[in-house]
Amino acid sequence: MKSGIFLSRLLLSAFLLGGSVSQAVAQKILLLTTNAASTSDELAEVDAAYDNLQNEFASVLANPEEITRLSVLGHPDAISAETFNTPTGPYDMVIVANANRIIDPSNWQVLEQALANRWAEAMVFFVDGCCDEASLEGNIDVMIGALNTGTMSEFSRGISEVGSEISLNPDSPYALAFESVGIQQGGRFTLIDSVPQLNVLYSGTMSIPQVAQLGSSNMVYGLTIPKAQSNGGLGACVFVMMDTFFFFENVWAQYQGKIAPAFLDAATSATGACGVPEVSASFDKSDLHLGTGDNGATLTISLLNVTPHDFNNLTLANNLPTPSLGAPSATPV
């Protein structure tokens, strides 16, 4: 009678399946906007734009009901850590939007923590510089501060523009995802300065004297911060657009059905801003006969980084299936 325990292909296959990591599209989205109805409510046209934004992203989800909207950002202390991990969370993507009204600074503090601690895989900001100084000071400067602290960036405030031409940065690793969007002209907005070229998604086109006067090298309408660069690799991946005009009814037909697929592709594809190295694992044998001379196998775990960025603070953990055990002298490969 042959002695020993046979470790079957089934167990090995189970391990290999467990060791594989693949990117998935966003399944749950949280939409945070300024107030829909309060003493400082947004204009009716803004509420309609928020509806368009919500419907745009709901349309690309497997279950359109998996988008939660909270129109509360104008209220002090309206959000907290619990907002991101409610019974309807956790969320794959959080979208933050404003137009004519400010986001209360207390809520920016929470959003900063969400960025730094990756309370969602992706965070997308449509933060509008329109239409008065209170809005500009109340949103743009505070948002840049939250981005800088939450993601360890060094952005600064640029100039304000009206109806300037917008161009997609062909050097962006995510340009292909946004080619169909084709933004040509913005509304009223404030640009972000001091953005590295590969983080620029859309540039604002302005006259040379304005740029030279400010000593600027880069005035940006849209930017990306991939996960690998966000808070040393510990933060959320980020997209920022300095406008919400493309959700308004007078231009919405031009962008409908293009914006959500672009952001989801740029965020959640294997090579997207939220992408991580792919993991594969394999044994050099398919069968083991324990209790004989043929009782050892080498397990090789490989990491393949198909994203355009290097990663720090990357941790890999996996468990062998029962009843297999690693030998004390096993050597990582």
XYZ file of C-alpha atoms in Angstrom, residues 25-140:
116
model
C -15.034 48.672 -12.677
C -16.586 50.871 -10.016
C -19.554 49.178 -8.369
C -20.599 51.841 -5.850
C -20.403 55.616 -6.177
C -21.001 58.373 -3.633
C -21.968 61.777 -5.085
C -21.459 64.728 -2.740
C -22.793 68.103 -3.870
C -23.606 71.482 -2.424
C -27.081 71.951 -1.044
C -30.063 71.048 -3.172
C -32.571 72.664 -0.817
C -31.703 74.933 2.099
C -31.337 78.583 3.017
C -28.265 78.660 0.749
C -29.544 76.309 -1.928
C -28.101 76.126 -5.419
C -29.907 77.621 -8.399
C -32.461 75.477 -10.219
C -30.142 75.150 -13.228
C -27.421 73.834 -10.922
C -29.736 71.229 -9.417
C -30.574 70.134 -12.966
C -26.841 69.876 -13.713
C -26.375 67.707 -10.617
C -29.176 65.459 -11.872
C -27.333 65.122 -15.177
C -24.099 64.300 -13.325
C -25.848 61.656 -11.227
C -27.598 60.065 -14.211
C -24.369 60.085 -16.229
C -22.459 57.990 -13.700
C -25.448 55.817 -12.750
C -25.809 54.826 -16.402
C -22.443 53.019 -16.434
C -23.001 50.997 -13.262
C -24.192 47.404 -13.427
C -26.829 48.467 -10.903
C -27.823 52.142 -11.367
C -29.158 52.147 -7.810
C -25.588 51.831 -6.478
C -25.027 55.583 -6.630
C -25.778 57.534 -3.454
C -26.245 61.309 -3.593
C -25.909 63.605 -0.593
C -26.530 67.294 -1.372
C -25.240 68.629 1.936
C -21.774 70.115 1.467
C -22.935 73.678 2.169
C -23.796 72.729 5.753
C -21.010 72.774 8.370
C -19.903 69.312 9.530
C -22.250 67.642 7.052
C -19.897 64.727 6.358
C -17.567 62.590 8.460
C -15.622 59.342 8.243
C -18.901 57.458 8.693
C -20.221 59.039 5.466
C -17.725 56.932 3.529
C -18.520 53.650 5.279
C -22.274 53.661 5.754
C -24.458 50.590 5.087
C -24.477 51.674 1.416
C -20.647 51.922 1.346
C -17.750 51.470 1.125
C -17.511 53.263 -2.206
C -15.253 52.638 -5.169
C -15.550 56.242 -6.318
C -16.521 59.477 -4.567
C -17.538 62.460 -6.718
C -17.525 65.982 -5.252
C -19.291 68.816 -7.093
C -20.177 72.457 -6.579
C -21.177 75.359 -8.806
C -22.386 78.685 -7.391
C -22.142 77.931 -3.673
C -19.233 77.179 -1.378
C -18.366 73.851 0.191
C -18.106 74.486 3.908
C -14.443 74.387 5.070
C -15.304 71.785 7.718
C -16.276 69.395 4.938
C -13.030 70.072 3.083
C -11.184 68.869 6.182
C -13.013 65.538 5.969
C -12.371 65.281 2.228
C -8.674 65.859 2.912
C -8.666 62.898 5.306
C -10.525 60.806 2.743
C -7.827 61.592 0.182
C -4.931 60.782 2.493
C -6.404 57.580 3.939
C -8.041 56.225 0.779
C -11.556 56.053 2.147
C -12.497 55.388 -1.491
C -10.297 54.058 -4.279
C -10.957 57.079 -6.504
C -12.045 60.661 -5.791
C -13.256 62.929 -8.603
C -13.699 66.677 -8.083
C -15.809 68.958 -10.286
C -15.089 72.166 -8.376
C -16.339 75.302 -10.082
C -14.692 78.719 -9.714
C -17.889 80.465 -10.701
C -19.296 82.999 -9.948
C -18.130 85.403 -7.255
C -15.179 85.982 -4.974
C -16.856 84.194 -2.062
C -17.104 81.047 -4.155
C -13.561 81.359 -5.447
C -12.048 81.910 -2.022
C -14.345 79.409 -0.370
C -13.622 76.525 -2.721
C -10.550 76.882 -4.898
